[in-house]
Coordinates of C-alpha atoms in Angstrom, one line a residue:
Chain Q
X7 CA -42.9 75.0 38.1
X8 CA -42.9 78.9 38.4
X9 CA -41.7 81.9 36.3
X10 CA -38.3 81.2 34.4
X11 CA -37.6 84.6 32.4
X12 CA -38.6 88.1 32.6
X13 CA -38.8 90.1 29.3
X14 CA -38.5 93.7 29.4
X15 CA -38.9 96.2 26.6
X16 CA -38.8 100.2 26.2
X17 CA -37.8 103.2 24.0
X18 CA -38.3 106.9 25.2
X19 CA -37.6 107.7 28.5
X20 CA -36.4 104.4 29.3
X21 CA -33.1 104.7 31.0
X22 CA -35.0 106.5 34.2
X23 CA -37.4 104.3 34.2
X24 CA -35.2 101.4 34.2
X25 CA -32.7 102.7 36.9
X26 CA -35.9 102.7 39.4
X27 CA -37.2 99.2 38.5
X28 CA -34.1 97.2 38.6
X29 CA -32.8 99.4 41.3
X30 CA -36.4 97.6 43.4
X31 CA -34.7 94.4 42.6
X32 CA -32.6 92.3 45.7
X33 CA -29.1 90.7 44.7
X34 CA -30.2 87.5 45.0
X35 CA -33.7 88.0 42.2
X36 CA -34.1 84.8 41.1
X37 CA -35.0 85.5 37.4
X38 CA -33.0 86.4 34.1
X39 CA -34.2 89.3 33.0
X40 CA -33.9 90.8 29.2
X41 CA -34.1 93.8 28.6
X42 CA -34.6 95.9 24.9
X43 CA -34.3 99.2 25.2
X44 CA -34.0 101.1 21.5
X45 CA -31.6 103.0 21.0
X46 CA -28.8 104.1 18.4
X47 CA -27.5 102.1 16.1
X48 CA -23.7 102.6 16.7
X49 CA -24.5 103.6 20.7
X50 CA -21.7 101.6 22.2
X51 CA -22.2 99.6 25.9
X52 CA -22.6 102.9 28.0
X53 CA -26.4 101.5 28.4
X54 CA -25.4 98.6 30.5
X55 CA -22.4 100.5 32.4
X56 CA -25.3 103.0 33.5
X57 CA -28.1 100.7 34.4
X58 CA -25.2 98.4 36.3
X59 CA -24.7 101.4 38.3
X60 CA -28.3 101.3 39.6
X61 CA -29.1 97.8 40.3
X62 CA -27.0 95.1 43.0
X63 CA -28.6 92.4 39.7
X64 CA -25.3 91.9 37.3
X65 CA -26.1 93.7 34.3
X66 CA -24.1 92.6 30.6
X67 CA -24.4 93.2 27.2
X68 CA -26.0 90.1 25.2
X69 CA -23.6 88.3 23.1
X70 CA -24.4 85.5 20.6
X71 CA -25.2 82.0 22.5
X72 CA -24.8 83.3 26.3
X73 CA -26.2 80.9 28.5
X74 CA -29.3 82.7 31.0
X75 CA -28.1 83.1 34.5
X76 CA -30.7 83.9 37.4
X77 CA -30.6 87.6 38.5
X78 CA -28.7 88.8 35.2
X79 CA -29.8 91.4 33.4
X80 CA -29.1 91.1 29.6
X81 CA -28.9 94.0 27.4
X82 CA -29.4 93.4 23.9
X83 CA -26.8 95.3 22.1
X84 CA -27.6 98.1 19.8
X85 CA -28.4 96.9 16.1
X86 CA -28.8 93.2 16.7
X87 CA -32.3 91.8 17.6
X88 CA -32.3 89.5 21.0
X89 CA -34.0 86.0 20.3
X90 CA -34.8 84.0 23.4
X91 CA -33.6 80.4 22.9
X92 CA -34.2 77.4 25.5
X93 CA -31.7 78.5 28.2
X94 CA -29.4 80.9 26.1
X95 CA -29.9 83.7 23.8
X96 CA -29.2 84.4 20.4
X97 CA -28.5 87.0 18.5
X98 CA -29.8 88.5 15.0
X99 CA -29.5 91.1 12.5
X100 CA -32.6 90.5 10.9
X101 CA -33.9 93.4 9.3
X102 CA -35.5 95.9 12.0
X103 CA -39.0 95.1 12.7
X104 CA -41.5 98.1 13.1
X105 CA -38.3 100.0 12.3
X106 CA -36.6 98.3 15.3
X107 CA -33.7 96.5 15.6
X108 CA -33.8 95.2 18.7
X109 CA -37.1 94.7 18.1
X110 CA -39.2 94.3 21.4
X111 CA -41.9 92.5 19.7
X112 CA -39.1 90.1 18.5
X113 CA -37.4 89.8 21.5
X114 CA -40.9 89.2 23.8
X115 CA -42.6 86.3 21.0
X116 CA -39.3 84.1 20.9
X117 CA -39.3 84.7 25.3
X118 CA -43.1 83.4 24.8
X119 CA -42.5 80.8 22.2
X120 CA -39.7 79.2 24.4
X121 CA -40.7 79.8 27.7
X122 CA -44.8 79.8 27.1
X123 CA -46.4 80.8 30.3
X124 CA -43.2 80.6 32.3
X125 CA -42.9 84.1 30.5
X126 CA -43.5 87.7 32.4
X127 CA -43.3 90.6 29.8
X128 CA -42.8 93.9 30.8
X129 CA -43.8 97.0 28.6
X130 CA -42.2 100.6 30.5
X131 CA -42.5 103.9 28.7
X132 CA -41.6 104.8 25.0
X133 CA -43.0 107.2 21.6
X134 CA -43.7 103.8 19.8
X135 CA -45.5 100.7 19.8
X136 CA -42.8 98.5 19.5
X137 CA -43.8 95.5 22.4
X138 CA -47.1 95.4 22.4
X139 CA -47.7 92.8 19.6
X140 CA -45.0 90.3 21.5
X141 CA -46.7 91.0 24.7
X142 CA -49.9 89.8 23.5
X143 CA -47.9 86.8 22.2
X144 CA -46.7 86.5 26.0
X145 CA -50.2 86.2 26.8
X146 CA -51.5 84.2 24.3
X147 CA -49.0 81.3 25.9
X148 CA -50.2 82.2 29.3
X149 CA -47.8 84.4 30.5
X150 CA -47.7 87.5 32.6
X151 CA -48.1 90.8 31.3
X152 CA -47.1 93.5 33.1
X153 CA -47.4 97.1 32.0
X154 CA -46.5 100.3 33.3
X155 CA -49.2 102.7 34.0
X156 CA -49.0 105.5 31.5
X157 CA -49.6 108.2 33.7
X158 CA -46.8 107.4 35.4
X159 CA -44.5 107.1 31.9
X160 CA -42.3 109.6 30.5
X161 CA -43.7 108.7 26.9
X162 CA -47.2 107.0 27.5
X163 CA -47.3 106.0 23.5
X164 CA -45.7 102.5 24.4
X165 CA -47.6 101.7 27.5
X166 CA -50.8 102.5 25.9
X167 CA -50.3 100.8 23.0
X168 CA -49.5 97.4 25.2
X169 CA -52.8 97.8 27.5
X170 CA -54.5 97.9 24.4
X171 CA -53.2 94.8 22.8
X172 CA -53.6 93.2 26.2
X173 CA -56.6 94.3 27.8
X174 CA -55.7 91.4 30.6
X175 CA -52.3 93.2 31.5
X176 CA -51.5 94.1 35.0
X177 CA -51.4 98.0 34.9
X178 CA -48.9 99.3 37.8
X179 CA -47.5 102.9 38.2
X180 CA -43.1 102.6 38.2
X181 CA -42.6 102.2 41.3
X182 CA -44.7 99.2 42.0
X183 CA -43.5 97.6 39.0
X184 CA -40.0 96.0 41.1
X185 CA -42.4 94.8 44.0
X186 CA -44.5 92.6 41.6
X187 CA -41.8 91.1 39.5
X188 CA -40.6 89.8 43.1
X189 CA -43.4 88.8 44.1
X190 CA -44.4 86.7 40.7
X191 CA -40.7 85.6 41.2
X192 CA -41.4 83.7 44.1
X193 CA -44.6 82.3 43.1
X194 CA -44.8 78.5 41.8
X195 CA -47.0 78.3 38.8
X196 CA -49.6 75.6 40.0
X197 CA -50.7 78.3 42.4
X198 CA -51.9 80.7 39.6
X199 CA -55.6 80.1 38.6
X200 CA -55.5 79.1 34.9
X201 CA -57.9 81.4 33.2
X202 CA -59.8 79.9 30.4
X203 CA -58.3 81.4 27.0
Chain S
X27 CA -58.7 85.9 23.7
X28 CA -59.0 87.2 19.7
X29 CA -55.3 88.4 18.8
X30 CA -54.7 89.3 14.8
X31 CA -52.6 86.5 13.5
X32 CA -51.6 88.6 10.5
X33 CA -50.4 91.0 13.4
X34 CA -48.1 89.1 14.9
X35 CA -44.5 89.7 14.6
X36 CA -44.2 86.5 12.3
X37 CA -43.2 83.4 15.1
X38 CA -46.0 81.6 14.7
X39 CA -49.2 82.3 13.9
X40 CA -51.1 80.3 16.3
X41 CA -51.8 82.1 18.5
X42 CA -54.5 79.9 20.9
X43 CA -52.4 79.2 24.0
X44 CA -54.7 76.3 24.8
X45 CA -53.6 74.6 21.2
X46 CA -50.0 75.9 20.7
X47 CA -47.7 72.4 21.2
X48 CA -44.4 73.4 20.9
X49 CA -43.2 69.8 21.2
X50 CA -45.6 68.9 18.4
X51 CA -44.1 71.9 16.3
X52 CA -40.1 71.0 17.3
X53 CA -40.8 67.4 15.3
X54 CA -42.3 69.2 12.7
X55 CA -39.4 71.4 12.3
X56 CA -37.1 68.8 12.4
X57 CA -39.0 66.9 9.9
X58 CA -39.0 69.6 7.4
X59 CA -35.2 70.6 7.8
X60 CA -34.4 66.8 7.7
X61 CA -36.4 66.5 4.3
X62 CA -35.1 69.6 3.0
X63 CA -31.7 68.3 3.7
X64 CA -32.1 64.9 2.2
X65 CA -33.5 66.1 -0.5
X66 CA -31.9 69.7 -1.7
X67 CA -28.6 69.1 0.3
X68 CA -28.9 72.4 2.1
X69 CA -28.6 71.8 5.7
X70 CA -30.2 74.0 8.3
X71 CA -30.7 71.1 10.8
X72 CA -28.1 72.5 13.4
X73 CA -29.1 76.3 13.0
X74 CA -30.4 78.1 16.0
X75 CA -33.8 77.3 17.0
X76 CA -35.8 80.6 17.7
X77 CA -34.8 82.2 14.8
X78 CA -34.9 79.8 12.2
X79 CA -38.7 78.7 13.7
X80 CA -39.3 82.6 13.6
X81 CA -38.2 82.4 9.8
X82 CA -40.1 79.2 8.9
X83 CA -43.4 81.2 10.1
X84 CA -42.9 84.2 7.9
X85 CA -42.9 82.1 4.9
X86 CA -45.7 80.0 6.3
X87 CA -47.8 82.9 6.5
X88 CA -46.7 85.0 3.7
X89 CA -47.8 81.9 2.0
X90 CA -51.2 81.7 3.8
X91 CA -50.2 78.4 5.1
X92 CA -51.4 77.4 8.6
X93 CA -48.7 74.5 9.3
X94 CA -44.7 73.8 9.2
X95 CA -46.0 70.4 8.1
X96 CA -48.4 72.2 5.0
X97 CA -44.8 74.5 4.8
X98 CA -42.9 70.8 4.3
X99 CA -45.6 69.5 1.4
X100 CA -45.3 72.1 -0.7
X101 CA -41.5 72.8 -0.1
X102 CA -40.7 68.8 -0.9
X103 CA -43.0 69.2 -4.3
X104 CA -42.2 72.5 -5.2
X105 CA -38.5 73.4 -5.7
X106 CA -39.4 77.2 -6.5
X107 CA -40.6 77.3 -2.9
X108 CA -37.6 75.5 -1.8
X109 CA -35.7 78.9 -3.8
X110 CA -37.6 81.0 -1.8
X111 CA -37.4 80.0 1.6
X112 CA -33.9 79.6 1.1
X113 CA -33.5 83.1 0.4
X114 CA -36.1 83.9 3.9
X115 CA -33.2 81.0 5.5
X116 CA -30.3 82.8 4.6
X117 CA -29.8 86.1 6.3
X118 CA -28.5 88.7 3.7
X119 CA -28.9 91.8 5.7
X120 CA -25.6 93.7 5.6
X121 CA -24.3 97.0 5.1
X122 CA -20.9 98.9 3.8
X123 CA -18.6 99.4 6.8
X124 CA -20.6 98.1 9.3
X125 CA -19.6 98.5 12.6
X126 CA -17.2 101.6 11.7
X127 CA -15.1 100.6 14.7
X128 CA -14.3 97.0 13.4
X129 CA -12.4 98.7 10.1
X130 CA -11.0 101.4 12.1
X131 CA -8.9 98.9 14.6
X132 CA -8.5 96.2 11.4
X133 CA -6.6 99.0 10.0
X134 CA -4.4 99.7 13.1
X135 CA -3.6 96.6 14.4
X136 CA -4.0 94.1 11.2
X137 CA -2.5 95.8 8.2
X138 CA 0.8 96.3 10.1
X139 CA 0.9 92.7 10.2
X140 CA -0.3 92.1 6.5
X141 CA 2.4 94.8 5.6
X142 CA 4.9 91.3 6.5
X143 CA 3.6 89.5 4.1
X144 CA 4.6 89.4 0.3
X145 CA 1.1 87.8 -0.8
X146 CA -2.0 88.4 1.0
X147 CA -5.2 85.8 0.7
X148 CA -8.7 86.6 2.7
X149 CA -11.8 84.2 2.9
X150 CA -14.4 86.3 3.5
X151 CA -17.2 83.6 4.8
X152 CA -21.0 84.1 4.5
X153 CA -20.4 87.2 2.1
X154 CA -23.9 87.6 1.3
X155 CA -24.5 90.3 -1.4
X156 CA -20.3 91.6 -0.8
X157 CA -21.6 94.8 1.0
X158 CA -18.3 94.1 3.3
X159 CA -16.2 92.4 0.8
X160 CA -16.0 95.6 -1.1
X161 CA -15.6 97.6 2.0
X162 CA -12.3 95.2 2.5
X163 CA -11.5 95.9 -1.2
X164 CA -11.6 99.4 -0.7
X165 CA -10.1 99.2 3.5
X166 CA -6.7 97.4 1.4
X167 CA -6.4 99.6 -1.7
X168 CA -6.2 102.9 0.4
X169 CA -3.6 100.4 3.1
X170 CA -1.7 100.1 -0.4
X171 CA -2.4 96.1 0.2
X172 CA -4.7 95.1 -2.4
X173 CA -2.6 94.6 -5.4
X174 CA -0.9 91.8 -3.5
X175 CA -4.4 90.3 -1.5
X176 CA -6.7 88.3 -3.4
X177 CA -10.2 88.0 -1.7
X178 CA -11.7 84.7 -1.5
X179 CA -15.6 85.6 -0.8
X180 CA -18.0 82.6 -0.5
X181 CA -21.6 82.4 0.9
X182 CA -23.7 79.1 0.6
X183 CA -26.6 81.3 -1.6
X184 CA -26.1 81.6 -5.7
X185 CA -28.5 84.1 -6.0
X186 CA -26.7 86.5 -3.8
X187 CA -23.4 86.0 -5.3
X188 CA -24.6 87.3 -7.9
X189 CA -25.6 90.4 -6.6
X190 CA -22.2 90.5 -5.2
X191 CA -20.5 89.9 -8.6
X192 CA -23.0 93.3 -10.0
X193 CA -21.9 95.7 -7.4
X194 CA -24.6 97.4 -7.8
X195 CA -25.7 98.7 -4.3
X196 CA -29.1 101.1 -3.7
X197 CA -28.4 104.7 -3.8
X198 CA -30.4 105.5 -0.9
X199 CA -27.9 103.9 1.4
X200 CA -25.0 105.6 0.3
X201 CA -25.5 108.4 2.5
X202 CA -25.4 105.9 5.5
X203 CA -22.4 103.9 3.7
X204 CA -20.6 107.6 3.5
X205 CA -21.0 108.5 7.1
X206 CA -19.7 104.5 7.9
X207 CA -16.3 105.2 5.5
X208 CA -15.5 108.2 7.2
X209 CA -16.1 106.9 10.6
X210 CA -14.1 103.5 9.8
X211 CA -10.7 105.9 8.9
X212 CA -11.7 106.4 4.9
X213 CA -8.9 108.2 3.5
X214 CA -10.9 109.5 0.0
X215 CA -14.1 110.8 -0.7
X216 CA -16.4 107.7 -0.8
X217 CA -18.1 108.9 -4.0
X218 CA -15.5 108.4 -5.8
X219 CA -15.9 104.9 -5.5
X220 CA -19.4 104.6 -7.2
X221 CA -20.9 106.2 -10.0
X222 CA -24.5 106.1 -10.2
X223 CA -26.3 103.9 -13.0
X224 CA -28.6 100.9 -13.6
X225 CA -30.7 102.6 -10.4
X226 CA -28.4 102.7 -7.9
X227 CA -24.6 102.9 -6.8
X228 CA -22.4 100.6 -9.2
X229 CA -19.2 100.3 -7.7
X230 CA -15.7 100.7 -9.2
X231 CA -15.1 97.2 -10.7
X232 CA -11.5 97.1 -10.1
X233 CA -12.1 96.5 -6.8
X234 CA -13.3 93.0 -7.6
X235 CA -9.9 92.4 -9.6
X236 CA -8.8 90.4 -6.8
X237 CA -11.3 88.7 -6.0
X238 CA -13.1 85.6 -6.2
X239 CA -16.5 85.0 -5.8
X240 CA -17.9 81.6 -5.2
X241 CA -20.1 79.3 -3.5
X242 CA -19.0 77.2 -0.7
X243 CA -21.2 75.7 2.3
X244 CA -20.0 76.1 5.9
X245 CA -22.0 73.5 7.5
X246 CA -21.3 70.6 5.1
X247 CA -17.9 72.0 2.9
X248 CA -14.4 71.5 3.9
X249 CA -11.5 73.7 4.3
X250 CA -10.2 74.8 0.6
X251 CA -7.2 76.5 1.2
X252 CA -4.6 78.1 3.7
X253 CA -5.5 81.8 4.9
X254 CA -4.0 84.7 6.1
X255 CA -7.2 86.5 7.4
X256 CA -11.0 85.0 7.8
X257 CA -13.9 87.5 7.8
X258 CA -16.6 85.8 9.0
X259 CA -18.8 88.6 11.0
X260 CA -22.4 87.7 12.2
X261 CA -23.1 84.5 10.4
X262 CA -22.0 82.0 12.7
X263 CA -24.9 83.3 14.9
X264 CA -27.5 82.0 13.4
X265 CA -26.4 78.0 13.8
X266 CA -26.2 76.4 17.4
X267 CA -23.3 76.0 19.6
X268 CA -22.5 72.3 18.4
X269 CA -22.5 73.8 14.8
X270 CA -20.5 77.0 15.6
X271 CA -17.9 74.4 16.8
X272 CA -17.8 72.7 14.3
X273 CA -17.3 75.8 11.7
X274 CA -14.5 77.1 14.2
X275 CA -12.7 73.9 13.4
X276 CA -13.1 74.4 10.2
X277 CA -11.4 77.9 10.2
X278 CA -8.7 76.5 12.9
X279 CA -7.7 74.3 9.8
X280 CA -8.0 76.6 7.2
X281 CA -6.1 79.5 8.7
X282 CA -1.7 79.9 8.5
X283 CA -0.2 80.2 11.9
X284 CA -0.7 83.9 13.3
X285 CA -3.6 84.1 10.6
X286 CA -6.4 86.6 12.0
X287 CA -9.9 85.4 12.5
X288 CA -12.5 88.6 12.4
X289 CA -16.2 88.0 14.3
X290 CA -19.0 89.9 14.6
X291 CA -18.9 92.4 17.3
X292 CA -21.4 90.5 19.3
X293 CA -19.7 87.3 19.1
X294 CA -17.7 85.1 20.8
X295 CA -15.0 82.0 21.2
X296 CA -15.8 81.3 24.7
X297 CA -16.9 77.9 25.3
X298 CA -14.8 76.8 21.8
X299 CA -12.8 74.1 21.7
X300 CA -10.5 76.3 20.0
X301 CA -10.5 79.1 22.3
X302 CA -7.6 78.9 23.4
X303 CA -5.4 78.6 20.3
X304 CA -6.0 82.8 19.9
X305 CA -5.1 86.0 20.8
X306 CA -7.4 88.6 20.8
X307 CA -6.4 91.6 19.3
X308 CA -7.5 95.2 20.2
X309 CA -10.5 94.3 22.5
X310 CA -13.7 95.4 22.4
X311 CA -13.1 93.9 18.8
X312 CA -13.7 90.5 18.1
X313 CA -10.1 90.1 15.8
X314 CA -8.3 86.8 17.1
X315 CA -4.8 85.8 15.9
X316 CA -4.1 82.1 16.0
X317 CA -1.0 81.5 18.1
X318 CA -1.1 77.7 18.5

């Protein structure tokens, strides 16, 4: 057994941050990722059509029941929150969480809850603290968390936030952030050391 | 690791990784939406997973429960809890115009077609509290259509029926509503369609003239009557493939021949059996017409 999903969440500042990290990603990334990145309301799919430009991963906008395909990056679409179902996603209009909707913490407990510590959250820059609650739920099943290093953020708020709800996070500046993820792709679970909770 | 339960974002509040058995917690689930079905008749066993589970743990918690089998006790023995969590179970988050765009390209590429037709009849499914039933209302009386339509709007929840029947909305969103209308092709000035009293917006009531509010249950109810047009925009994403199926052949049945079935935006036929008995009309919108 080894990692099965990569959850990704950010606000402010994320659209750079995210060209350079899935940019750092080979074609042939082994993971789905999913990705919440707050926006708009009405904001149409420009998100994806920008961030496809960036990265050789395919890159589509979540719709209701798609089934998770390895080295697809999923966008959840603007005004719906993202649930992570066994193999698929769904999709929910819930009402915002933390005045989010996607909501990142939403998004990140359902990836933890259904994929326990096959899970690797990610928390990149942003002016809120949406994501760090669901990453500690990541961690509380035994999965990764990775954070990136707020001195290296646009918006340090988000980052911040997640480090301190997860002491035990990985903290890497951007650009290390791509390296990792393929590195933890490619590592079988039985060769982690199981820390005691 | 100490992580505040009540802080959690309400999908389960044990949080000890070493204890957490989501096996365990799947049979309890099942349990409890087995006994709720046998025994209230509502049936949620085919609804999808995360987010009813997600559900289930806010009222667990609000109720300072610590188990979806404590959650089953006291929802078997005590049918005001069964009231409330069926109000947590049914989504009723919904706005005026939602998705602007949707009304926008209903009126450009579906009222030309309704113009054909001498008598008009619209199942609006999963209503909720008629937020977008009287959007319709109000979409068909501008189109010079609603004298001749008659709105069939059904959701499987009383209580929010009744809040449709009122059409009483809350002031503070009519600012949000307004900017919607005009961005969905309004033709008036929205305000003219509300007056405010009983604190908030009480809509015109002769835009419910035509229609006909009742309760009807998509999982376990059949077909009731032919259709020209069924509205049925972000419900069907909260049940599982199997069940979505199942609705869509409901629908298939209960729509006329080049009848126009309306998603939500994020939704999609693919993978239906019925797929490929429609047209879709004006992509990126999810309007289908049934050509077979």
């Amino acid at each position: 057994m080894s990692y099965s999903i990569v959850a990704m969440g950010t606000s402010w500042g994320g659209l750079a941050a995210l060209t350079k990290l899935l940019a750092g990603l080979p074609a042939d990334f082994r993971l789905p990722v999913v990705l919440v990145q707050h926006r708009g309301k009405d904001s149409e799919g420009l998100l994806g059509e920008l961030l496809q430009d960036a990265t050789p991963l395919q890159v589509c906008e979540a719709e209701d029941k798609v089934s998770l395909t390895p080295g697809v990056v999923y966008v959840a679409p603007a005004n719906y929150h993202v649930l992570i179902e066994q193999g698929y996603l769904s999709l929910s209009i819930e009402e915002p969480v933390r005045f989010s909707r996607p909501s990142i913490d939403v998004m990140f407990a359902s990836a933890a809850d259904t994929y326990l510590s096959a899970t690797i959250g990610v928390v990149l820059t942003g002016a809120n603290e949406d994501g760090s609650r669901g990453l500690a739920q990541i961690a509380a099943r035994g999965g990764k968390a990775l954070v990136q290093d707020p001195k290296t953020a646009e918006i340090p708020i988000m980052p911040s936030a997640a480090i301190k709800a997860v002491p035990s996070a990985e903290v890497l500046p951007l650009e290390r952030l791509a390296p990792r993820l393929l590195e933890l792709s490619q590592e079988p679970t039985s060769a982690r050391v199981r820390r005691a909770v | 690791m100490a992580v505040p339960i009540a802080a959690g974002p309400g999908t389960g509040g044990d949080l000890d990784g070493q204890s957490f058995k989501p096996d365990l917690e799947r049979i309890e689930i099942e349990l409890l939406l087995e006994g709720i079905f046998r025994h209230y008749g509502f049936d949620f066993r085919s609804y999808a997973y995360a987010s009813i589970r997600r559900r289930l743990w806010k009222r667990i918690e609000e109720e300072g429960l610590s188990s979806v089998s404590a959650l089953q006790e006291k929802v078997l023995h005590e049918p005001e809890m069964m009231e409330k969590l069926l109000l947590d179970l049914s989504i009723n988050v919904t706005a005026m115009f939602r998705d602007p765009g949707f009304y926008q390209t209903f009126r450009e590429h579906v009222v030309p077609l309704l113009r054909t037709y001498p008598f008009i009849r619209i199942w609006h499914a999963g209503c909720s509290t008629g937020e977008e039933v009287y959007s319709m209302a109000i979409l068909l009386r501008e189109e010079g259509l609603y004298e001749r339509a008659r709105i069939y709007a059904t959701d499987i929840n009383e209580v929010v029926l009744q809040r449709a029947k009122a059409g009483i909305f809350p002031l503070e969103r009519m600012q949000e509503y307004t900017e919607n209308y005009i961005r969905a092709g309004g033709k008036r000035s929205f305000s003219e369609y509300y007056t405010a009293k009983y604190g908030g917006a009480l809509f015109d009531q002769s835009l419910t003239k035509n229609v006909v509010f009742s309760q009807h249950n998509l999982v376990t109810d059949r077909s009731f009557s032919e259709f020209n047009v069924i509205l049925c925009r972000n419900v069907l994403i909260y049940f599982d493939k199997t069940l979505q199926s199942k609705v869509h052949g409901l629908f298939y049945d209960s729509l006329a021949m080049f009848g126009v079935l309306v998603l939500g935006s994020k939704e999609t036929l693919r993978f239906m059996a019925h797929e490929d008995c429609y047209q879709q009309i004006a992509p990126p919108e999810k309007i289908f017409r049934k050509v077979r």
